[in-house]
CSV table of C-alpha atoms and ligand atoms in Angstrom, one decimal:
chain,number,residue,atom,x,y,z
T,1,UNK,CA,10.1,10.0,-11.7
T,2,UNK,CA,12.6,9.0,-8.7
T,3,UNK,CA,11.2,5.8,-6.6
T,4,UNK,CA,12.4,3.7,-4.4
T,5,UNK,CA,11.5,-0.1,-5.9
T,6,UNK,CA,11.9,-3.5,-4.3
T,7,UNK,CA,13.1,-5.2,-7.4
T,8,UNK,CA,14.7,-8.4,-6.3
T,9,UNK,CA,13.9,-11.5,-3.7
T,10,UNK,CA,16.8,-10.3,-2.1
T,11,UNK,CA,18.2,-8.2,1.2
T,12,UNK,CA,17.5,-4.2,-0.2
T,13,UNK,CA,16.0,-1.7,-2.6
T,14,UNK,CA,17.0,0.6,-5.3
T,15,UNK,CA,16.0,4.2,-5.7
T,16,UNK,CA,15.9,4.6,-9.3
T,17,UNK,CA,14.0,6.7,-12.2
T,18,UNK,CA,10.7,4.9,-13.1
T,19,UNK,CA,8.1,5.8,-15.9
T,20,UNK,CA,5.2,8.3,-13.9
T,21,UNK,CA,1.8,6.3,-13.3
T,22,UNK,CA,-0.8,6.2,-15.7
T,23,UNK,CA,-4.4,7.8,-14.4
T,24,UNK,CA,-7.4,6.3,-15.0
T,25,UNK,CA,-11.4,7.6,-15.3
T,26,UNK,CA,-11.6,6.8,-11.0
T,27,UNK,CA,-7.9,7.5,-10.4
T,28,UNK,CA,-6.3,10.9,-9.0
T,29,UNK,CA,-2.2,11.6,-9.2
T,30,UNK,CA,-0.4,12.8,-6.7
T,31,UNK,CA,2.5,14.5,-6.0
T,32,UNK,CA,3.9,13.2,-2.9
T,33,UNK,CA,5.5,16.0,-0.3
T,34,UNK,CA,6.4,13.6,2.7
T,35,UNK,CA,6.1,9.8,3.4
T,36,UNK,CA,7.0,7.9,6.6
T,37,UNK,CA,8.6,4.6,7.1
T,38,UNK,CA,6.6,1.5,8.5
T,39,UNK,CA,7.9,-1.4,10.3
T,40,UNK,CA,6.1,-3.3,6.8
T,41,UNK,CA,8.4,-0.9,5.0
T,42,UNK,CA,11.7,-2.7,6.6
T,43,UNK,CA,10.3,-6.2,6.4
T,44,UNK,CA,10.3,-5.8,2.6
T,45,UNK,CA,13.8,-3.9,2.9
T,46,UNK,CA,14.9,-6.8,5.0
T,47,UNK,CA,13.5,-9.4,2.7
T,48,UNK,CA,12.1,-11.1,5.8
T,49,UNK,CA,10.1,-14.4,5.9
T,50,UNK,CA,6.5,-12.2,5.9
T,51,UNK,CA,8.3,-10.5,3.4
T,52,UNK,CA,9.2,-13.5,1.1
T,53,UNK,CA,5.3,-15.1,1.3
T,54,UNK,CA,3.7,-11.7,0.9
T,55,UNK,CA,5.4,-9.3,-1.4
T,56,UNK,CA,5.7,-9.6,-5.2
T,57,UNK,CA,8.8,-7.6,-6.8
T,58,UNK,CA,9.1,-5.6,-8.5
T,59,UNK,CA,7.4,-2.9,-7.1
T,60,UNK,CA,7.7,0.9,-5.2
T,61,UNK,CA,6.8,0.7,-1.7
T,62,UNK,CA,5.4,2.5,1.2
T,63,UNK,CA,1.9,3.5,2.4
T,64,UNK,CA,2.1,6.7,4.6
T,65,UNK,CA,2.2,9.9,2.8
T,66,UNK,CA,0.9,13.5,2.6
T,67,UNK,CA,0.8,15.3,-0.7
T,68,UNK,CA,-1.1,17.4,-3.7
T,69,UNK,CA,-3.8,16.1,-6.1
T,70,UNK,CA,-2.2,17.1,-9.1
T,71,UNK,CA,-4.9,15.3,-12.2
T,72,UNK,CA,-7.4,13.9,-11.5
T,73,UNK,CA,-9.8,10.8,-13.9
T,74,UNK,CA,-12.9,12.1,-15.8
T,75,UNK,CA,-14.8,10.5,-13.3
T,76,UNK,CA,-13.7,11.0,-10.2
T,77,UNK,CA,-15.8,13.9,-8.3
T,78,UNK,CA,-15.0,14.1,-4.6
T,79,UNK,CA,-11.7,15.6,-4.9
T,80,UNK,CA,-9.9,18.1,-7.4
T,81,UNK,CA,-6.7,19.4,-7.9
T,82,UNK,CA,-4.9,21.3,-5.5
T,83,UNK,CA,-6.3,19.3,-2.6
T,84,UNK,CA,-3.9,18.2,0.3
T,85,UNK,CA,-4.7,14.6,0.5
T,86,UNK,CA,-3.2,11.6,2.5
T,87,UNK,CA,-5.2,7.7,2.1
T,88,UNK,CA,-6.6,4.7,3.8
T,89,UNK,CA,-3.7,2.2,2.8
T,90,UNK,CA,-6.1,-0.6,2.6
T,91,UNK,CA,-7.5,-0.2,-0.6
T,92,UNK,CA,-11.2,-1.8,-0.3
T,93,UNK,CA,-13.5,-3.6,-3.1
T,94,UNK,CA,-16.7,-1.7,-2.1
T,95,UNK,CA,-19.0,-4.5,-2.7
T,96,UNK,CA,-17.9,-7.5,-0.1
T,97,UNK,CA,-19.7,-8.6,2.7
T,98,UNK,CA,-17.2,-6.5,4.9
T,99,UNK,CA,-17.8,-3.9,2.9
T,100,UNK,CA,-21.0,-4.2,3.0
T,101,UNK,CA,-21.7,-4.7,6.4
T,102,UNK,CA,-19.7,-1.6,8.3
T,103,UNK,CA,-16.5,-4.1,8.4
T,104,UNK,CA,-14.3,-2.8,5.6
T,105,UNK,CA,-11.1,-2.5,7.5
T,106,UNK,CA,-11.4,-6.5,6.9
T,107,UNK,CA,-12.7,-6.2,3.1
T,108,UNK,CA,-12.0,-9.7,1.9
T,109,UNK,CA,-10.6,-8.0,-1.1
T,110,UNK,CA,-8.0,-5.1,0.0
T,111,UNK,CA,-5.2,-4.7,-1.5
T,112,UNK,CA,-2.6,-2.9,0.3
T,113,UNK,CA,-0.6,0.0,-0.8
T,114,UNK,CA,3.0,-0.2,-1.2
T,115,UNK,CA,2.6,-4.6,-1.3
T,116,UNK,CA,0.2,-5.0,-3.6
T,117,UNK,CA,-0.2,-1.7,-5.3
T,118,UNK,CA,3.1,0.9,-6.3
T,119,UNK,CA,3.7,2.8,-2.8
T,120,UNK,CA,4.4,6.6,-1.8
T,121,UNK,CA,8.5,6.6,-1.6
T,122,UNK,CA,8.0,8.2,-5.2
T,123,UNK,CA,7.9,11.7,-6.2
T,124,UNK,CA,3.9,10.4,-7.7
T,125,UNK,CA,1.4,7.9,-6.8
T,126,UNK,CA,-1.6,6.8,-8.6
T,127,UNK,CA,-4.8,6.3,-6.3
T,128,UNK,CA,-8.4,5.6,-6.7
T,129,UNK,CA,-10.4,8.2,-5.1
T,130,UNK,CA,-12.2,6.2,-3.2
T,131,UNK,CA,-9.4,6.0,-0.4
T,132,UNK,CA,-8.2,9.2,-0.4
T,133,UNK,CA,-9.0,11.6,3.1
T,134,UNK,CA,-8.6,15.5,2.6
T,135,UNK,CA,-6.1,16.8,5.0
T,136,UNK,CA,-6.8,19.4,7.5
T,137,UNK,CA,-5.3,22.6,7.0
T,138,UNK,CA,-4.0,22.8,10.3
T,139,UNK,CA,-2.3,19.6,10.2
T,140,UNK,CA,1.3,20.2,9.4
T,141,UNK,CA,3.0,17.7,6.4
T,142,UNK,CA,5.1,15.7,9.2
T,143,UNK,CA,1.6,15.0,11.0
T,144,UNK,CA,-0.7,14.6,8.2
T,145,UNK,CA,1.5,11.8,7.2
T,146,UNK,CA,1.7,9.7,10.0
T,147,UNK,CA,-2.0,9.5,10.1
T,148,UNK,CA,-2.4,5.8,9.3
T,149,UNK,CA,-1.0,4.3,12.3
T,150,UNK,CA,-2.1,7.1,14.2
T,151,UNK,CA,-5.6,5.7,13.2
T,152,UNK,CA,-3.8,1.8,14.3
T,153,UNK,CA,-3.4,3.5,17.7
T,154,UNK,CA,-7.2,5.7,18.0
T,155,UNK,CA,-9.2,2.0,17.6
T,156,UNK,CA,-6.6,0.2,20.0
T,157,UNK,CA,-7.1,2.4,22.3
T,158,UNK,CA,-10.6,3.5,21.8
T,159,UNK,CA,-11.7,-0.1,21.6
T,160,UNK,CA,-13.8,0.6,24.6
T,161,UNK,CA,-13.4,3.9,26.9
T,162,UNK,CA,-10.3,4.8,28.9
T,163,UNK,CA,-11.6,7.9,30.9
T,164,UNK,CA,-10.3,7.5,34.3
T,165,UNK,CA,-8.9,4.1,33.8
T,166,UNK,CA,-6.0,2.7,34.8
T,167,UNK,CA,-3.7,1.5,31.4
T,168,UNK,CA,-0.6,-0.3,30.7
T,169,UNK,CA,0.9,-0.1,26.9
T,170,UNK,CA,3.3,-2.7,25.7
T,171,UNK,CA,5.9,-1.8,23.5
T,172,UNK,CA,6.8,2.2,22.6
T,173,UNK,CA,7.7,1.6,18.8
T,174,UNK,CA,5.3,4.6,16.8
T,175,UNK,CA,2.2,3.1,17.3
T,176,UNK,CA,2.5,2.5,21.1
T,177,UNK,CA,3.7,5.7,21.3
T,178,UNK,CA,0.9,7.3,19.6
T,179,UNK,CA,-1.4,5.7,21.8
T,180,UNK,CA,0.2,7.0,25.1
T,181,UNK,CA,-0.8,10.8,23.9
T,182,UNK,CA,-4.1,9.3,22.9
T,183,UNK,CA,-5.1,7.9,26.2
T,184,UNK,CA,-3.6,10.6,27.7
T,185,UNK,CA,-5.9,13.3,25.5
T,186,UNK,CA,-9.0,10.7,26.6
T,187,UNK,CA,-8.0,11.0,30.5
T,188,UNK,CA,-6.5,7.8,31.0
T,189,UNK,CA,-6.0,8.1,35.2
T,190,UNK,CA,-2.4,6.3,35.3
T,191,UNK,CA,-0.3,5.3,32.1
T,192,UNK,CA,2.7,2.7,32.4
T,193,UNK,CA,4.5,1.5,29.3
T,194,UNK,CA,6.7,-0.8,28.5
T,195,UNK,CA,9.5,-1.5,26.2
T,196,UNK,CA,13.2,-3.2,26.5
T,197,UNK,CA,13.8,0.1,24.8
T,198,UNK,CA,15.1,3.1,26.9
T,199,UNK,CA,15.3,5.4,24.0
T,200,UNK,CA,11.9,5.0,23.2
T,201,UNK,CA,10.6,4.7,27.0
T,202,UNK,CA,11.8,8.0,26.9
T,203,UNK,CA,9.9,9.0,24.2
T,204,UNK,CA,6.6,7.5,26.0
T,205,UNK,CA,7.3,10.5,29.3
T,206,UNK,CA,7.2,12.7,26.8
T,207,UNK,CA,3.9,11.8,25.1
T,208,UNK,CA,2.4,11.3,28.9
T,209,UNK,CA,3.1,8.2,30.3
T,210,UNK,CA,3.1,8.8,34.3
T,211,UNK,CA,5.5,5.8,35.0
T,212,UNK,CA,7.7,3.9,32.4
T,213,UNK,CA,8.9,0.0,32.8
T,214,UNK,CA,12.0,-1.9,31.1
T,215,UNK,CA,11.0,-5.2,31.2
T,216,UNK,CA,14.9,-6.1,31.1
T,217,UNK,CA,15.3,-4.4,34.4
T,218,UNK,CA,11.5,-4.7,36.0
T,219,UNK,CA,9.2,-7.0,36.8
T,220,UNK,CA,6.0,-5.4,34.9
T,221,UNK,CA,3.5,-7.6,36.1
T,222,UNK,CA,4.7,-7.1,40.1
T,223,UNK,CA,5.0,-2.9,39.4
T,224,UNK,CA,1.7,-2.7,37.3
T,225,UNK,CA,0.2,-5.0,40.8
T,226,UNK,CA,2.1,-1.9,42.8
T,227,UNK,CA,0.8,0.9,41.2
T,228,UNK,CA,-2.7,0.0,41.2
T,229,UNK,CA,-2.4,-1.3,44.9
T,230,UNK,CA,-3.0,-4.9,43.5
T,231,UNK,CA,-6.1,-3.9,41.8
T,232,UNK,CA,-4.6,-4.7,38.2
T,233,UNK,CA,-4.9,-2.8,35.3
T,234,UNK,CA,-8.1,-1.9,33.6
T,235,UNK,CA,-7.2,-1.6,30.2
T,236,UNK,CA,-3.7,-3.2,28.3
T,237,UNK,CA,-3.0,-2.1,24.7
T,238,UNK,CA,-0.4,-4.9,23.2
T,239,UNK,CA,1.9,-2.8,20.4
T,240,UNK,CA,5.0,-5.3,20.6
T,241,UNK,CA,4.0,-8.4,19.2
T,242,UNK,CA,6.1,-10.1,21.7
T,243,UNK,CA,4.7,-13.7,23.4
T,244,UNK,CA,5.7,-12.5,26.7
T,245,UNK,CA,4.5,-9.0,26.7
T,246,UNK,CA,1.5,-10.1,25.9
T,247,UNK,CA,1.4,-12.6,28.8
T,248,UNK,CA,2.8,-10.1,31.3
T,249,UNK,CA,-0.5,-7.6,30.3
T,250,UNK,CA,-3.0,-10.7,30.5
T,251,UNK,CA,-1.3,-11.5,33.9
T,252,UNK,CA,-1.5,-7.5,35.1
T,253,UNK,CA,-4.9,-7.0,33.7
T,254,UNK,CA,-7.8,-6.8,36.4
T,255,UNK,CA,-10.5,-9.5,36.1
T,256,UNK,CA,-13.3,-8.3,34.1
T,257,UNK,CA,-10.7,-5.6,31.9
T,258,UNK,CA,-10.3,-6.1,28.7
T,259,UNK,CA,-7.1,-5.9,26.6
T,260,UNK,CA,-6.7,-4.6,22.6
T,261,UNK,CA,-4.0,-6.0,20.6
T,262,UNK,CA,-2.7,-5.2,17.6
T,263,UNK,CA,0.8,-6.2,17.8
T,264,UNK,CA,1.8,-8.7,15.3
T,265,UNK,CA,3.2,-11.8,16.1
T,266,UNK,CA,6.0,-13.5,14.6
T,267,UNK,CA,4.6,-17.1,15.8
T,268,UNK,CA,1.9,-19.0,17.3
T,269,UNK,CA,1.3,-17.7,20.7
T,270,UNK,CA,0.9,-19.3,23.9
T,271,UNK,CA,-1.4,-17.8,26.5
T,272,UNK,CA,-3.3,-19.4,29.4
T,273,UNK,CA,-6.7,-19.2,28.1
T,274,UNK,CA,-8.9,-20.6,31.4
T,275,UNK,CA,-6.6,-18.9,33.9
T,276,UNK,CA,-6.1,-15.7,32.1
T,277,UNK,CA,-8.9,-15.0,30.1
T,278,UNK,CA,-11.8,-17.0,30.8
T,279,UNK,CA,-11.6,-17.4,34.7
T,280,UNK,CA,-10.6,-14.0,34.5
T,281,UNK,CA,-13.7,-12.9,32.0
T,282,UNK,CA,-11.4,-10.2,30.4
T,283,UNK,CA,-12.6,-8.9,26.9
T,284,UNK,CA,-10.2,-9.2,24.2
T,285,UNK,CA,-10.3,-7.1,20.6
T,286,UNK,CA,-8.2,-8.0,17.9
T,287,UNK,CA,-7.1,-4.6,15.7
T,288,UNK,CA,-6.4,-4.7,12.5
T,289,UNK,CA,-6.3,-1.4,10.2
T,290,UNK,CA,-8.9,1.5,10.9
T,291,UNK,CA,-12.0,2.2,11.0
T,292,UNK,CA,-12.3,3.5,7.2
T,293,UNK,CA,-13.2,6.6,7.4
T,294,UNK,CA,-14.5,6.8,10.7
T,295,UNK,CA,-11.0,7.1,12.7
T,296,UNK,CA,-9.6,9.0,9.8
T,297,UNK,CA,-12.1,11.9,12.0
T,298,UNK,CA,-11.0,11.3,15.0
T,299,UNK,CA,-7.3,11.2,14.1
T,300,UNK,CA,-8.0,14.2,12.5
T,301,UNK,CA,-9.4,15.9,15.3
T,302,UNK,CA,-6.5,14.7,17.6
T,303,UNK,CA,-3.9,16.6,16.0
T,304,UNK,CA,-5.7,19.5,14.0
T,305,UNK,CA,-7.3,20.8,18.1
T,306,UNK,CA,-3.8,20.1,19.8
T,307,UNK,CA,-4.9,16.9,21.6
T,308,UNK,CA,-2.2,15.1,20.7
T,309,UNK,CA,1.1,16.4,19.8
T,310,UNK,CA,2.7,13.9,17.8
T,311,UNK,CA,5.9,16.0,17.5
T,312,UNK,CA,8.4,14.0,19.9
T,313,UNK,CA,7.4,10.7,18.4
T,314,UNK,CA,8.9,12.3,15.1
T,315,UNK,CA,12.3,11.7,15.4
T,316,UNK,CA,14.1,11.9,12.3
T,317,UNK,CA,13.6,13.0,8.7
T,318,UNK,CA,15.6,12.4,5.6
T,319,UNK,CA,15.4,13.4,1.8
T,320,UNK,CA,13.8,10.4,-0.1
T,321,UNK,CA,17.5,9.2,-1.6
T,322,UNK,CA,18.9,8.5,2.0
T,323,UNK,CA,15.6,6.2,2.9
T,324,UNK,CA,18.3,3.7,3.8
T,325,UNK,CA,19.5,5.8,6.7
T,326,UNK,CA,15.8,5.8,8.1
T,327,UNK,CA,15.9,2.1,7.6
T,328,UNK,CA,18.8,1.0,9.3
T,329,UNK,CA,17.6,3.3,12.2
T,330,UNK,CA,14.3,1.5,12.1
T,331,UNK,CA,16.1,-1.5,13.1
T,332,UNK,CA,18.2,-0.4,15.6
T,333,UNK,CA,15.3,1.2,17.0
T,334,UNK,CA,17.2,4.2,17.8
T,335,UNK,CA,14.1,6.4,16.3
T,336,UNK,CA,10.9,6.9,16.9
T,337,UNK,CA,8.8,8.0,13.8
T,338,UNK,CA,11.7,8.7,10.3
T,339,UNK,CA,10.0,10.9,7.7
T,340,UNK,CA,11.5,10.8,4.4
T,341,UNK,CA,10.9,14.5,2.1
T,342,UNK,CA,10.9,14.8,-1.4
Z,1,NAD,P1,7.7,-1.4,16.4
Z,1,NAD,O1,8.2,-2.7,16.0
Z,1,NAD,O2,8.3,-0.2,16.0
Z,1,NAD,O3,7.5,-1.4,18.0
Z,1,NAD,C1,7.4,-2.6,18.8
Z,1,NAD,C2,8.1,-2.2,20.1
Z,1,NAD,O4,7.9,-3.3,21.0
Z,1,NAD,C3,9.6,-2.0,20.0
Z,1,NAD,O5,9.9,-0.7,20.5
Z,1,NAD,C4,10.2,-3.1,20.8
Z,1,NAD,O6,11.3,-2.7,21.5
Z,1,NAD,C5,9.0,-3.4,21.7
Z,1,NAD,N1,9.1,-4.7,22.4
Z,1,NAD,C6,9.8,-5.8,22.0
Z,1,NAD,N2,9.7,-6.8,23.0
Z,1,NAD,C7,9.0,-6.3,24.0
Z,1,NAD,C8,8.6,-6.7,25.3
Z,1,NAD,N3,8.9,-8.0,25.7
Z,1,NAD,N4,7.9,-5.9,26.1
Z,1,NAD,C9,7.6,-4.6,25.7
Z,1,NAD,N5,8.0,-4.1,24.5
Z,1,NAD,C10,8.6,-4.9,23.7
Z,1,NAD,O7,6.2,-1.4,15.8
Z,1,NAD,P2,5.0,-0.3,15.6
Z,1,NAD,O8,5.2,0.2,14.2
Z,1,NAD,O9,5.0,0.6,16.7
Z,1,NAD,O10,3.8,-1.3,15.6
Z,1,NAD,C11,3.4,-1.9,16.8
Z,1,NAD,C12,2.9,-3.4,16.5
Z,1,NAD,O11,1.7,-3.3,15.8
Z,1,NAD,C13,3.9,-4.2,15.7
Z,1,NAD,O12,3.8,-5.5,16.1
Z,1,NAD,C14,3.3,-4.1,14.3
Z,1,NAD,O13,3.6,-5.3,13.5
Z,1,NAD,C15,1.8,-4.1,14.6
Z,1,NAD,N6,1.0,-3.5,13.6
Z,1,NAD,C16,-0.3,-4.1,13.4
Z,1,NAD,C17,-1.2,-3.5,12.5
Z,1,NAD,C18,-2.5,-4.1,12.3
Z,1,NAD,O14,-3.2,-3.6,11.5
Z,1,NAD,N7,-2.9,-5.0,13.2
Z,1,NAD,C19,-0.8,-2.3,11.8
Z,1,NAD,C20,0.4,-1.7,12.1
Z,1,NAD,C21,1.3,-2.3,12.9
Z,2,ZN,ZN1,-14.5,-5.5,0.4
C-alpha cells in the first residue's frame, strides 16, 4: 500500500509503498477515504525539537481520518465490515487508574496514533476496536474526519457553559476556529477572536465571531475592556499557545471567569499568578484530548443537526501524494483545515 512514512531524524517524509498491516483477534482494517493534517503532523514533517524527543522513525503518520472497516479480528464484536468509522487517536490501556476512574483522555498508558502507532496518511490502518466511533451517516467524509480536534474544541469550550456569555478566543488555527461555531451554536452573547493572522480572522466572521482582533494592530486587552463596557470577559478559550495571548485573555478576563486552555506551549510560561488568577479567583481548566467517547456524541451531534458547519474552516484538499503541498501551507498558515483524499 501507498503511505506517507517518517523514516529519518531529519527535515521531511517519503510517500512510498509499504507492506499492508497485519490484523489481529481485537484489531479491524481500514480502508482510509480521507485524512486531515494536524499541526503534530508538521512538527514531525519539520523534524522539530517536540518532534526529535517524541517521535521514533520509522513510521506512517497522522491521526485524523474517515474510512471503511474492511476485516475485521475473530474477536472483535462492536463493529463489522462495511461500517464508516473514524477513532479516538489516543489509544487507551483500559485498565489504569485514569481509565478506571472516568479520566481516560489522560490514560497513563496511551499511545497515540500516527507517533506511537502507524498513522492514517495510508491507503490502510490497523486499529483496535476499542477506539474506533461509527460515523454518522449524515456526516459528510470532509467532516467526519476532522472530528478529533473538533472534540479538542467541544471540552474547551464546554468546560463550563457559554450561554449568554461574553467570550474571547485566542488564536484562529482549526481548533480555535471550531470553537467559534461551537460557542456560537451554544449562544455565546458576543464572540471576539484573536490571531496575528488576517486570513484566518477571516475565517473566525465566517464561523460567527461578532468582532475580530489582530493583536499586531489592536490592543486586545483595551477592545475586549470596550466591548464589554469594562466588565471583562466571562469566558477566554486559549488555542495559540503563545505566552502573551495567554496573558492578554488572563488580563481581559472578568474576576470570578474562568479561562480553558489548550494551546500548547513552546516554553515555560510566565503569568502573574496573585494578580491575575488568585486575586482575581478566575477558574482555570487545562484540556488535553476528549472526553473518550463522551464528546465524540456531542461532536457528532454538532455537525450531523447542522449546528456547526465546519465547511469554511475546510480550506483545502489534496490527493495523499501532494501531502507536502498541505504541509507547507500549514506553515505558512495560509489555510485553515487541508484534507488529504486517497
Ligand atoms: P494552530 O497552530 O493552527 O493555531 C494557532 C493559532 O494561534 C495560529 O493561527 C497563530 O497565528 C495564532 N497565534 C499565534 N500567536 C498569537 C497571538 N499572540 N495571539 C493570538 N493568536 C496567536 O493550532 P491548532 O491546530 O488550531 O491548535 C491550537 C492549539 O492547541 C495549538 O497550540 C496546539 O498545539 C494545541 N493542541 C492541543 C491539544 C491538546 O490535547 N491539549 C490538541 C490539539 C492541539
Ligand atoms: Zn489507561
Amino acid at each position: 500500500m501507498k503511505a506517507i512514512v517518517k523514516k529519518k531524524r531529519t527535515r521531511g517524509m517519503e510517500f512510498v509503498e509499504v507492506p499492508a498491516p497485519r490484523v489481529g483477534l481485537k484489531d479491524v482494517l481500514i480502508k482510509v477515504k480521507v485524512a486531515s493534517i494536524c499541526g503534530t503532523d508538521v512538527h514531525i514533517f519539520d523534524w522539530t525539537r517536540w518532534a526529535q524527543h517524541r517521535f521514533l522513525p520509522p513510521r506512517i503518520i497522522g491521526h485524523e481520518f474517515v474510512g471503511n472497516v474492511i476485516k475485521i479480528g475473530d474477536e472483535v464484536t462492536q463493529v463489522k465490515i462495511g461500517d464508516r468509522v473514524s477513532a479516538e487517536s489516543h489509544l487507551t490501556c483500559g485498565y489504569c487508574y485514569q481509565c478506571n476512574n472516568g479520566y481516560s483522555e489522560v490514560c497513563k498508558n496511551f499511545k497515540l496514533l500516527g507517533v506511537d502507532h502507524d498513522g492514517t496518511f495510508a491507503e490502510f490502518l490497523v486499529l483496535p476496536e476499542h477506539v474506533l466511533w461509527k460515523n454518522d451517516s449524515h456526516i459528510p467524509d470532509e467532516w467526519a474526519t476532522i472530528q478529533e480536534p473538533f472534540g479538542n474544541a467541544v471540552d474547551t469550550v464546554l468546560a463550563e457553559d457559554v450561554s449568554a456569555k461574553t467570550v474571547l478566543i485566542l488564536g484562529a488555527g482549526p481548533i480555535g476556529l471550531f470553537a467559534t461555531g461551537i460557542a456560537k451554536a451554544c449562544g455565546a452573547s458576543l464572540i471576539i477572536i484573536s490571531d496575528p493572522n488576517d486570513y484566518r480572522l477571516a475565517i473566525g466572521k465566517k464561523m460567527g465571531a461578532h468582532s475580530i482582533i489582530n493583536p499586531r494592530k489592536q490592543d486586545v486587552v483595551q477592545t475586549a475592556l470596550e466591548v464589554t463596557r469594562d466588565s471583562g470577559i466571562d469566558v477566554v478559550l486559549e488555542f495559540s499557545g503563545n505566552n502573551q495571548a495567554l496573558n492578554q485573555g488572563l488580563k481581559a478576563i472578568t474576576p470570578g471567569g474562568r479561562i480553558s486552555i489548550l494551546g500548547i506551549y513552546e516554553r515555560r510560561v510566565h503569568i502573574d499568578l496573585n494578580k491575575d488568577v488568585i486575586f482575581k479567583k478566575i477558574r482555570i481548566y487545562g484540556i488535553t484530548g476528549r472526553k473518550i467517547f463522551s464528546t465524540w456524541y456531542k461532536t457528532s451531534r454538532f455537525l450531523s443537526s447542522g449546528l456547526v458547519d465546519p465547511s469554511p474552516v475546510i480550506t483545502h484538499q489534496f490527493s495523499l501524494k501532494d501531502y507536502e503541498k498541505g504541509m507547507k501551507l500549514m506553515k505558512d498558515g495560509r489555510c485553515g483545515k487541508v484534507i488529504l483524499k486517497m
